[in-house]
PDB file of N, CA and C in Angstrom:
ATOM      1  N   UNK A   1     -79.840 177.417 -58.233  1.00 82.00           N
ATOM      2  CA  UNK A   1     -80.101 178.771 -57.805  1.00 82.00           C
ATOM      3  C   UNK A   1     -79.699 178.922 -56.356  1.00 82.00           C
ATOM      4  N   UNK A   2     -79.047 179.776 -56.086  1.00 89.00           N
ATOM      5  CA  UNK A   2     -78.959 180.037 -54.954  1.00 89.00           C
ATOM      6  C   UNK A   2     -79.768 180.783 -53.865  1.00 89.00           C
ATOM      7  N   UNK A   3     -79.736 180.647 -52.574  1.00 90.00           N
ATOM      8  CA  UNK A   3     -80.809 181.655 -51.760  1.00 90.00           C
ATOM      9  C   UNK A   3     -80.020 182.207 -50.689  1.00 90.00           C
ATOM     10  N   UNK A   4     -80.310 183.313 -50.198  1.00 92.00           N
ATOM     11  CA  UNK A   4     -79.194 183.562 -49.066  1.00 92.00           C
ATOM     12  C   UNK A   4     -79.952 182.812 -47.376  1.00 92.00           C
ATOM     13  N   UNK A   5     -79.045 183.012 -46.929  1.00 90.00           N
ATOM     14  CA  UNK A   5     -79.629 182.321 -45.663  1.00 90.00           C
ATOM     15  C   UNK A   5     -78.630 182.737 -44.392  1.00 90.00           C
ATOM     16  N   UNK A   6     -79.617 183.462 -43.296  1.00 89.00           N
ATOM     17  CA  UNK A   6     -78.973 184.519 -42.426  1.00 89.00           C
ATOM     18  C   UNK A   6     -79.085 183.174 -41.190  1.00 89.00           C
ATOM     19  N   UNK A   7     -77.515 183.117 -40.782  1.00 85.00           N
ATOM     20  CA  UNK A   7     -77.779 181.963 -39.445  1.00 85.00           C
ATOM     21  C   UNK A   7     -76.782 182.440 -38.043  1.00 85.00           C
ATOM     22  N   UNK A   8     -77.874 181.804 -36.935  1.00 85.00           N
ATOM     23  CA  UNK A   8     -77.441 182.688 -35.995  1.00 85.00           C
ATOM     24  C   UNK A   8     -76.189 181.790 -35.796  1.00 85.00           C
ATOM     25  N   UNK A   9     -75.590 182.624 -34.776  1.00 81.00           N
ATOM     26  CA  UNK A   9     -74.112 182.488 -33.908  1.00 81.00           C
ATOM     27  C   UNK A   9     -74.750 180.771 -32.758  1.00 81.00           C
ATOM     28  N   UNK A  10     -74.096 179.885 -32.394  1.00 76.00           N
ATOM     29  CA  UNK A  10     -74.867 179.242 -32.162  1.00 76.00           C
ATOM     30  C   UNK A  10     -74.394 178.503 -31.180  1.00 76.00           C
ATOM     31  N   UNK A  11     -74.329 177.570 -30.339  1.00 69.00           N
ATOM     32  CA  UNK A  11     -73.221 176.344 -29.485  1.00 69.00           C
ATOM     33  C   UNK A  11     -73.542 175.134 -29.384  1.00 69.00           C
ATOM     34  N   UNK A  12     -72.735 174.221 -29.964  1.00 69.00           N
ATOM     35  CA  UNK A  12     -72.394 172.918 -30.323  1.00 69.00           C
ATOM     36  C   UNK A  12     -72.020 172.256 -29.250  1.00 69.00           C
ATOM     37  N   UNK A  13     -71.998 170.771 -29.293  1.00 64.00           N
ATOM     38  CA  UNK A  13     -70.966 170.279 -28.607  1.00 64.00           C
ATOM     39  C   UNK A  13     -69.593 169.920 -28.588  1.00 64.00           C
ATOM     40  N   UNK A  14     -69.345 169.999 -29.579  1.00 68.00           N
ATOM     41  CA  UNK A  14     -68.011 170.627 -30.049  1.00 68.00           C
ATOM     42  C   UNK A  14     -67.155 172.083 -29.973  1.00 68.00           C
ATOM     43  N   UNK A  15     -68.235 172.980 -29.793  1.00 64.00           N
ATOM     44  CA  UNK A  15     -67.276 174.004 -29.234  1.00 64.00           C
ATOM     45  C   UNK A  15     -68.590 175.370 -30.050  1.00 64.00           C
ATOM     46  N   UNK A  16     -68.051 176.205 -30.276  1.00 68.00           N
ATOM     47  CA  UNK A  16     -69.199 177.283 -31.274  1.00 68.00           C
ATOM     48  C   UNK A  16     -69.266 177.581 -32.430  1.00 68.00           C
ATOM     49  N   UNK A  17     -71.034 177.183 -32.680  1.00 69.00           N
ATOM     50  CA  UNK A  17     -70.846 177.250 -34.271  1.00 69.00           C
ATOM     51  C   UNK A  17     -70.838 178.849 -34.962  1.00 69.00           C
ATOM     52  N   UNK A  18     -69.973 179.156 -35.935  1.00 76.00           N
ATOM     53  CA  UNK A  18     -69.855 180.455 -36.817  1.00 76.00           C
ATOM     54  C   UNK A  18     -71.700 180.772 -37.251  1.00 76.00           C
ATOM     55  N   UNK A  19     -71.420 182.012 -37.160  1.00 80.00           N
ATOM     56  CA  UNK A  19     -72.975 182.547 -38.028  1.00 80.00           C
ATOM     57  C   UNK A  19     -72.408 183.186 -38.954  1.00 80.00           C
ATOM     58  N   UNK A  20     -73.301 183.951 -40.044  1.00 85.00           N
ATOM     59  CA  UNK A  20     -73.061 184.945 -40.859  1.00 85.00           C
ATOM     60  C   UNK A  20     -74.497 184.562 -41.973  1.00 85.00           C
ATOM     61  N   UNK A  21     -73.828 185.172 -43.124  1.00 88.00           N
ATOM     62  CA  UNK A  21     -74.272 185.128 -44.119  1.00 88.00           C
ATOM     63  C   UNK A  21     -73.652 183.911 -45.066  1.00 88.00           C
ATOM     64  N   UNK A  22     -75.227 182.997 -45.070  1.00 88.00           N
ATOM     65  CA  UNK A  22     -74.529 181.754 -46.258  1.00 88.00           C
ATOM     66  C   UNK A  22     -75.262 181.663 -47.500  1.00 88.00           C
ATOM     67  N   UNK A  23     -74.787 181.350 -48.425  1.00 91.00           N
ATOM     68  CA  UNK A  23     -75.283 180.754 -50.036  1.00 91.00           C
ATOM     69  C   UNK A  23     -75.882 179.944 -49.809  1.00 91.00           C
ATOM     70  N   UNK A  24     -77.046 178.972 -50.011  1.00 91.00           N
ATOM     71  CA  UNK A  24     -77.477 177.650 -50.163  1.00 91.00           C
ATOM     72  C   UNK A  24     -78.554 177.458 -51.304  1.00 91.00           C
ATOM     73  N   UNK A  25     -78.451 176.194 -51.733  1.00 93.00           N
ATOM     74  CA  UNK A  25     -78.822 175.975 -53.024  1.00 93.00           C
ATOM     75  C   UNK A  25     -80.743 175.564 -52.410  1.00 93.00           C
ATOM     76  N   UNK A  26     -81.555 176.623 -53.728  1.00 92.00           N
ATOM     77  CA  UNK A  26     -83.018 176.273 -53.284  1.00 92.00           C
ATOM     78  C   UNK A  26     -83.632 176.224 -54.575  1.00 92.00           C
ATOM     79  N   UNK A  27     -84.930 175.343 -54.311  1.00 92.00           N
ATOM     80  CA  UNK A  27     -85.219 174.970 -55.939  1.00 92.00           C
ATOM     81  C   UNK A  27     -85.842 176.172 -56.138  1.00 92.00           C
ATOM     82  N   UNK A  28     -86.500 176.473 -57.379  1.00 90.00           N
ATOM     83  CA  UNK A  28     -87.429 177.666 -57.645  1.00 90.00           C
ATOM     84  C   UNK A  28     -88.978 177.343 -58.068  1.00 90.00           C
ATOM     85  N   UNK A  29     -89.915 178.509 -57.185  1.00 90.00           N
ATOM     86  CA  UNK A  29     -91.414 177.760 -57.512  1.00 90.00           C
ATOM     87  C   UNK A  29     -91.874 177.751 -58.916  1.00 90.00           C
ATOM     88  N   UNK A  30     -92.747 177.063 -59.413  1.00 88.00           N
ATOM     89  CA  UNK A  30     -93.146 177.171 -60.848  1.00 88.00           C
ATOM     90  C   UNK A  30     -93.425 178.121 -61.376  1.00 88.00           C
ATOM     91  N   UNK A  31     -94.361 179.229 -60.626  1.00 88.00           N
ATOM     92  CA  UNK A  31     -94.397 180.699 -60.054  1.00 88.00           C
ATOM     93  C   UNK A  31     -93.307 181.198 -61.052  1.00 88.00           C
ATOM     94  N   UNK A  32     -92.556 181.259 -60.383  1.00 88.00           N
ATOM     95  CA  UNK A  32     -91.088 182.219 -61.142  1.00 88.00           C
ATOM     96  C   UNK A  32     -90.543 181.649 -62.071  1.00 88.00           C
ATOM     97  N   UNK A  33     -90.839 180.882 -62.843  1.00 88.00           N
ATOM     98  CA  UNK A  33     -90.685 180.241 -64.562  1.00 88.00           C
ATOM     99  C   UNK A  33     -91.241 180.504 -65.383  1.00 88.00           C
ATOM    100  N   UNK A  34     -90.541 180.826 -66.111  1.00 89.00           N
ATOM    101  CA  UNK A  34     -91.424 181.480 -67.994  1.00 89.00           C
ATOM    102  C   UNK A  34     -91.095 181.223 -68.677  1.00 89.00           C
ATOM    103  N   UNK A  35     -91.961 180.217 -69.745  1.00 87.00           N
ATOM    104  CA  UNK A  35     -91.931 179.839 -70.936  1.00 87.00           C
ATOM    105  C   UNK A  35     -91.188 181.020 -71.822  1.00 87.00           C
ATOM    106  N   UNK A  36     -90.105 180.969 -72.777  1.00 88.00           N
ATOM    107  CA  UNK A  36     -89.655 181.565 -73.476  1.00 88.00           C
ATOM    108  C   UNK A  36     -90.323 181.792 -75.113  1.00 88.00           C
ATOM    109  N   UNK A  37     -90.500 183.267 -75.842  1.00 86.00           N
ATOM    110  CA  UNK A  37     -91.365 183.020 -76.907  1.00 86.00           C
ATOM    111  C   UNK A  37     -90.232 182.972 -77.723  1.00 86.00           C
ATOM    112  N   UNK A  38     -90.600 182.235 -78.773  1.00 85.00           N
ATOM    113  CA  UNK A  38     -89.523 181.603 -80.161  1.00 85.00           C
ATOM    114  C   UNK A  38     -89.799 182.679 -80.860  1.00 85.00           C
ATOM    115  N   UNK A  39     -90.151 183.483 -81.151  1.00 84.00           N
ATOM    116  CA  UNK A  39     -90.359 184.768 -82.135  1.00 84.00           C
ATOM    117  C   UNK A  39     -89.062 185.889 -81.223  1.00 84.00           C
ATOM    118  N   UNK A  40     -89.803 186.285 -79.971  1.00 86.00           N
ATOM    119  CA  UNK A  40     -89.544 187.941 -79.325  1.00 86.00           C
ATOM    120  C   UNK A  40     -87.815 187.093 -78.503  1.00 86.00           C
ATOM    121  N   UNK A  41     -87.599 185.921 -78.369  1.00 89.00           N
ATOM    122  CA  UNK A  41     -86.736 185.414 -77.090  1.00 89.00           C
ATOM    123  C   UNK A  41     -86.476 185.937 -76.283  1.00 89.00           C
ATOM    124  N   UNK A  42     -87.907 186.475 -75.720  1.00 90.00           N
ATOM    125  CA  UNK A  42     -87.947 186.690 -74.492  1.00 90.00           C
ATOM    126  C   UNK A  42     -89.086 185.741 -73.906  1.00 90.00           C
ATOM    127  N   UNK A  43     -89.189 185.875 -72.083  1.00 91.00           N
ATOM    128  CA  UNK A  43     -90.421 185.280 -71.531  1.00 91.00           C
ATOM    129  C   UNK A  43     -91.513 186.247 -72.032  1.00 91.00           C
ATOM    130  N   UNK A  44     -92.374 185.138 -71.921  1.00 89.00           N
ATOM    131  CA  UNK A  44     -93.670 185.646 -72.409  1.00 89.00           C
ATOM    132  C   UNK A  44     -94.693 185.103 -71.680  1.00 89.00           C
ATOM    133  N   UNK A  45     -95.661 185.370 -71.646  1.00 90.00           N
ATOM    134  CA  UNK A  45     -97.424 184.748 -70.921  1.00 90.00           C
ATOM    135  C   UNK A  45     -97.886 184.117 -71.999  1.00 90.00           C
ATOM    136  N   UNK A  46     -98.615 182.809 -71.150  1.00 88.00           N
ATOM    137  CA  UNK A  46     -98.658 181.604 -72.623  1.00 88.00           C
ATOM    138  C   UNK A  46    -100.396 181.849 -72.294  1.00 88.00           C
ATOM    139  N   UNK A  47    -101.827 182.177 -73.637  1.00 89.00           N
ATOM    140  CA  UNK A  47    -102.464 180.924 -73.255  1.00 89.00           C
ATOM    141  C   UNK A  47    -103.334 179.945 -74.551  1.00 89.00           C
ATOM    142  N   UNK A  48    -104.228 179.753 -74.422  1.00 89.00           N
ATOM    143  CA  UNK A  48    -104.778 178.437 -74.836  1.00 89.00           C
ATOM    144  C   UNK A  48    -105.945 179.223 -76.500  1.00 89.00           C
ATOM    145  N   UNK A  49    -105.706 178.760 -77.041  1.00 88.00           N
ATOM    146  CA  UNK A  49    -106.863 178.916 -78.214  1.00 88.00           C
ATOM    147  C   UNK A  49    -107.122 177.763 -79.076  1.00 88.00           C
ATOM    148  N   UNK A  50    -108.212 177.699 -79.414  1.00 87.00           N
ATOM    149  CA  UNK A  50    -108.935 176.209 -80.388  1.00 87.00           C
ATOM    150  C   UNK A  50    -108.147 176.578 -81.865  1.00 87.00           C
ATOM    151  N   UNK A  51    -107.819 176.004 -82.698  1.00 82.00           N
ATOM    152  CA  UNK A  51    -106.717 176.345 -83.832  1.00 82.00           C
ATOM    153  C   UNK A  51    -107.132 174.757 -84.788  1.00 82.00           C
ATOM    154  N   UNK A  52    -107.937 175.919 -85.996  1.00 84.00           N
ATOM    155  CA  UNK A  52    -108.023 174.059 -86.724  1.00 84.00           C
ATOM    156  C   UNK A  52    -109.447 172.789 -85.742  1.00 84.00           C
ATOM    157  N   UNK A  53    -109.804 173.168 -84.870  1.00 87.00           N
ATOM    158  CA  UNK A  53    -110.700 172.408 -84.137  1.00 87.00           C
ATOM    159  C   UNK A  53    -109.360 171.639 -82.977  1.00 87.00           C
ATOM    160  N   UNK A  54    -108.478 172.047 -83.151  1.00 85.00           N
ATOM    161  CA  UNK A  54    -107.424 171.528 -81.769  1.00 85.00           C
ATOM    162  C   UNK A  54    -107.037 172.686 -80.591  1.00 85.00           C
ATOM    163  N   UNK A  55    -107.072 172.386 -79.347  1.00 87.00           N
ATOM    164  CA  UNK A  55    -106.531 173.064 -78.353  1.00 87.00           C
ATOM    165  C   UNK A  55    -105.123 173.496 -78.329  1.00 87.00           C
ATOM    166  N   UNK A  56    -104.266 174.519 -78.598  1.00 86.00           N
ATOM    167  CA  UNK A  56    -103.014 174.873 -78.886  1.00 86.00           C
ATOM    168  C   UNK A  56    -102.372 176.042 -77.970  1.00 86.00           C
ATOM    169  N   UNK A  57    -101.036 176.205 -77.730  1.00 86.00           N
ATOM    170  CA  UNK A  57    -100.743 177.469 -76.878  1.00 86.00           C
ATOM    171  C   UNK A  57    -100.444 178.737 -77.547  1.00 86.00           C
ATOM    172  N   UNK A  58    -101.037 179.297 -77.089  1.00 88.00           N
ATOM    173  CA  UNK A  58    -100.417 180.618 -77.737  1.00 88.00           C
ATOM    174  C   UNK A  58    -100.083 181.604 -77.014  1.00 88.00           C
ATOM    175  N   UNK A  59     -98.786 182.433 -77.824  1.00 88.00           N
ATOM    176  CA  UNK A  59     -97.735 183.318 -76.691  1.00 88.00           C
ATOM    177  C   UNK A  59     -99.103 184.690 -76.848  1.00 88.00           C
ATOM    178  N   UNK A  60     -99.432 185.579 -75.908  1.00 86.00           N
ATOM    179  CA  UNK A  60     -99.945 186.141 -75.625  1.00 86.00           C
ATOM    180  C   UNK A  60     -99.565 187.465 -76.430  1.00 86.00           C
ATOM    181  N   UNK A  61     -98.263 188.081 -76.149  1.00 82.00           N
ATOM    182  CA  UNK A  61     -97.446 189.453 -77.417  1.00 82.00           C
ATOM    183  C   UNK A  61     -97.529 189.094 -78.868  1.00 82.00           C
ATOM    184  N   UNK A  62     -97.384 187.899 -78.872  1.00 82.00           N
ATOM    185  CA  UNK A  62     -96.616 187.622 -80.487  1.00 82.00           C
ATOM    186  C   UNK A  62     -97.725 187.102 -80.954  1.00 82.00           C
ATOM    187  N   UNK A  63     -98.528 186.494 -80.512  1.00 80.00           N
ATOM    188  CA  UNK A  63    -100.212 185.616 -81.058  1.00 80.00           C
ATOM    189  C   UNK A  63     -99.201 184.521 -81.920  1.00 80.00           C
ATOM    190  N   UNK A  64     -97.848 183.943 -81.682  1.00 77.00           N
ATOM    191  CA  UNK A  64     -97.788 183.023 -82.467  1.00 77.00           C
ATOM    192  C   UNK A  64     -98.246 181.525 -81.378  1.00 77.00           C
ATOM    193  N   UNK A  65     -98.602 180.999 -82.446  1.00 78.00           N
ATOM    194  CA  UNK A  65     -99.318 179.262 -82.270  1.00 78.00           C
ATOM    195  C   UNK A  65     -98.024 177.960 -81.752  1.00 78.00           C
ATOM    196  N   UNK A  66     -98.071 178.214 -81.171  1.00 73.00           N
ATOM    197  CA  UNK A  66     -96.851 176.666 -80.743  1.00 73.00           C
ATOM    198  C   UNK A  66     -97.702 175.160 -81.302  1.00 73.00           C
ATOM    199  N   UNK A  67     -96.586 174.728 -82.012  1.00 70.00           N
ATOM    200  CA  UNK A  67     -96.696 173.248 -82.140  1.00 70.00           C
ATOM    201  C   UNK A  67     -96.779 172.160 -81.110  1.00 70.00           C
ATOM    202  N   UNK A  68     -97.645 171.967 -80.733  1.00 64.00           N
ATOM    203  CA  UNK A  68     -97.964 170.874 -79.711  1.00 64.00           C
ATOM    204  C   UNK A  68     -96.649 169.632 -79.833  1.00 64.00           C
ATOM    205  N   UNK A  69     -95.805 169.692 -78.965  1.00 67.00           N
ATOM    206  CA  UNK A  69     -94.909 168.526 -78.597  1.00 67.00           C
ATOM    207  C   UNK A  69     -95.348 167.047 -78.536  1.00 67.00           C
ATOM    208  N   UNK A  70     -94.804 166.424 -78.497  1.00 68.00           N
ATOM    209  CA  UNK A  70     -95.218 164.685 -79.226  1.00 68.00           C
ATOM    210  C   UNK A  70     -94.747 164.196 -77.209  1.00 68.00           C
ATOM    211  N   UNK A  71     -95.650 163.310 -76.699  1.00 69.00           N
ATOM    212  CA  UNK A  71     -96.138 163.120 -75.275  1.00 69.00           C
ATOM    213  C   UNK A  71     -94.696 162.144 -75.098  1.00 69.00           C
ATOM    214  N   UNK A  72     -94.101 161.920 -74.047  1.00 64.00           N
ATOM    215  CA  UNK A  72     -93.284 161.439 -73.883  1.00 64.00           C
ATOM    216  C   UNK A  72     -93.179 159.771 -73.935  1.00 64.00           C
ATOM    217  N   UNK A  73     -92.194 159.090 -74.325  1.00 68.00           N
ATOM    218  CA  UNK A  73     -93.018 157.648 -74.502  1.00 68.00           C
ATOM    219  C   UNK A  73     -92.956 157.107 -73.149  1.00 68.00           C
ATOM    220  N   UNK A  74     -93.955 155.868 -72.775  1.00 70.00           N
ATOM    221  CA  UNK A  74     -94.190 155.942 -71.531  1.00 70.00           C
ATOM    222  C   UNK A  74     -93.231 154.378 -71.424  1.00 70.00           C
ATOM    223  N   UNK A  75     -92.286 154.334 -70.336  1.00 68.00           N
ATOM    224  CA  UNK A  75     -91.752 152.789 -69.976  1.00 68.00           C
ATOM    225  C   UNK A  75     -93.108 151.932 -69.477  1.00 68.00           C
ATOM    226  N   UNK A  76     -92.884 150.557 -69.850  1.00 63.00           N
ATOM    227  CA  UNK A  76     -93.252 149.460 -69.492  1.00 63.00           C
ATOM    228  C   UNK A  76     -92.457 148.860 -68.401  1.00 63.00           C
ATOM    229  N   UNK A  77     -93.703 148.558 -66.844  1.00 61.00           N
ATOM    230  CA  UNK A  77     -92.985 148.170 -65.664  1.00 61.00           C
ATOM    231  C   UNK A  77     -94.238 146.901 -65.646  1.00 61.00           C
ATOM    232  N   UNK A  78     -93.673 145.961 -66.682  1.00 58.00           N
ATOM    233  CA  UNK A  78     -94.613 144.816 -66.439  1.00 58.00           C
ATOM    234  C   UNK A  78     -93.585 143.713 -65.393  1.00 58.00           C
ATOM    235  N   UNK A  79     -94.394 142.684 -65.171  1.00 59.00           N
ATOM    236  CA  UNK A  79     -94.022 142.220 -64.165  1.00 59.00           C
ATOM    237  C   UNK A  79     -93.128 140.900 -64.694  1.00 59.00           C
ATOM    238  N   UNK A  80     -92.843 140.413 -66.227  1.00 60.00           N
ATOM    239  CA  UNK A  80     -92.643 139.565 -66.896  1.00 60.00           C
ATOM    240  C   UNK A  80     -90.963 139.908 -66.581  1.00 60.00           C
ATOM    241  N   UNK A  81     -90.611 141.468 -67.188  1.00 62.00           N
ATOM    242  CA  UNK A  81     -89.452 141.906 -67.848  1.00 62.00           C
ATOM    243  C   UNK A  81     -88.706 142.342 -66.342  1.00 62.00           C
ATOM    244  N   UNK A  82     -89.472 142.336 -65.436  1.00 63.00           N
ATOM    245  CA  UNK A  82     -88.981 142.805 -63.773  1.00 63.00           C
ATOM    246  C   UNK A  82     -88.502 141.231 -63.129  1.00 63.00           C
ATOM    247  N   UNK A  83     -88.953 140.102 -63.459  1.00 66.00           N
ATOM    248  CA  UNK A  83     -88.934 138.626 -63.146  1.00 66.00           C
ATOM    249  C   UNK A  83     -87.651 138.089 -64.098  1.00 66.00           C
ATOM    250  N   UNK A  84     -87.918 138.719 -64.860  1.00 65.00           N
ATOM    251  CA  UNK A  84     -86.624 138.309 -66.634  1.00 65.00           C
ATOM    252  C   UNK A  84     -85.300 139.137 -65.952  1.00 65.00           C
ATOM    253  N   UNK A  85     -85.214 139.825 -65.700  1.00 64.00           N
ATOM    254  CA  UNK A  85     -84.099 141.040 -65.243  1.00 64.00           C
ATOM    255  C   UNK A  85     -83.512 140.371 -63.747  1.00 64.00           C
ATOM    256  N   UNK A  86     -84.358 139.851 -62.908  1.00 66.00           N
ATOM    257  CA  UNK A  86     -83.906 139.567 -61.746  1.00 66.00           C
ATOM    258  C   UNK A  86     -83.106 138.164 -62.015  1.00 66.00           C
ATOM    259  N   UNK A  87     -83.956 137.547 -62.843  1.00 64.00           N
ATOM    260  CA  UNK A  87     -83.145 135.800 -63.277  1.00 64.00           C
ATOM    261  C   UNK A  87     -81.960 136.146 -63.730  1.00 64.00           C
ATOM    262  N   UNK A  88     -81.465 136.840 -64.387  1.00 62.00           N
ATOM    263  CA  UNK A  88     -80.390 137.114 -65.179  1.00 62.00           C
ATOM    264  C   UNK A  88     -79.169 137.646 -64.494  1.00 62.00           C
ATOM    265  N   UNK A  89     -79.471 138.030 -63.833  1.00 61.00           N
ATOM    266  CA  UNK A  89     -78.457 139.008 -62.367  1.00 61.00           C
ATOM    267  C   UNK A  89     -78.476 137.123 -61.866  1.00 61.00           C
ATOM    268  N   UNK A  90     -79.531 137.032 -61.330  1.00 63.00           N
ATOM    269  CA  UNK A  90     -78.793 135.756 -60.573  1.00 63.00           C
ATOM    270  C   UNK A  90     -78.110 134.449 -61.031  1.00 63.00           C
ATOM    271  N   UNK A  91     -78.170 134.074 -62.544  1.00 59.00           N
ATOM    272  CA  UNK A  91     -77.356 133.479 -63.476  1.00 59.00           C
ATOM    273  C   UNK A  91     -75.597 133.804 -63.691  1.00 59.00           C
ATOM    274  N   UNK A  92     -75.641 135.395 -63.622  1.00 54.00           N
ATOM    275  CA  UNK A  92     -74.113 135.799 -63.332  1.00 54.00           C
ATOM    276  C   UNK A  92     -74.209 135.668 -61.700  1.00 54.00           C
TER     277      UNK A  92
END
């Protein structure tokens, strides 16, 4: 995303720096992100209802129920496979 960014006229040691108007790349706050609804595809306002005795999201316009996503699998940073990895580099 881009942001604009107003910079003054300025002096270097090299000689003078240009001002104007520049583009620069800025992240965006969580704030200004919206879950998209799979029914309307549009953004929508998400929230929470008990469904079945489980906690679930639900799009707020559409009252449809989202399927709870499967948790990401988590890496293993044991200290065996970090000791195994380093021997092996130093063998080549």
């Amino acid at each position: 995303n881009l942001a604009t960014k107003h910079v003054k006229v300025g002096q270097t040691q090299r000689g003078t720096k240009t001002g104007g108007i520049e583009q620069l790349e800025a992240p965006i706050h969580i704030s200004n992100v919206a879950l998209v609804d799979p029914d309307t595809k549009a953004p929508a306002r998400v929230g929470t209802a008990i469904v079945d005795g489980e906690k679930q999201r639900v799009y707020k316009k559409s009252r449809y129920t989202a399927k709870p996503e499967k948790p990401a699998a988590k890496k293993s940073t044991s200290k065996k496979s970090d000791e195994a990895a380093e021997a092996a580099v130093e063998e080549n």
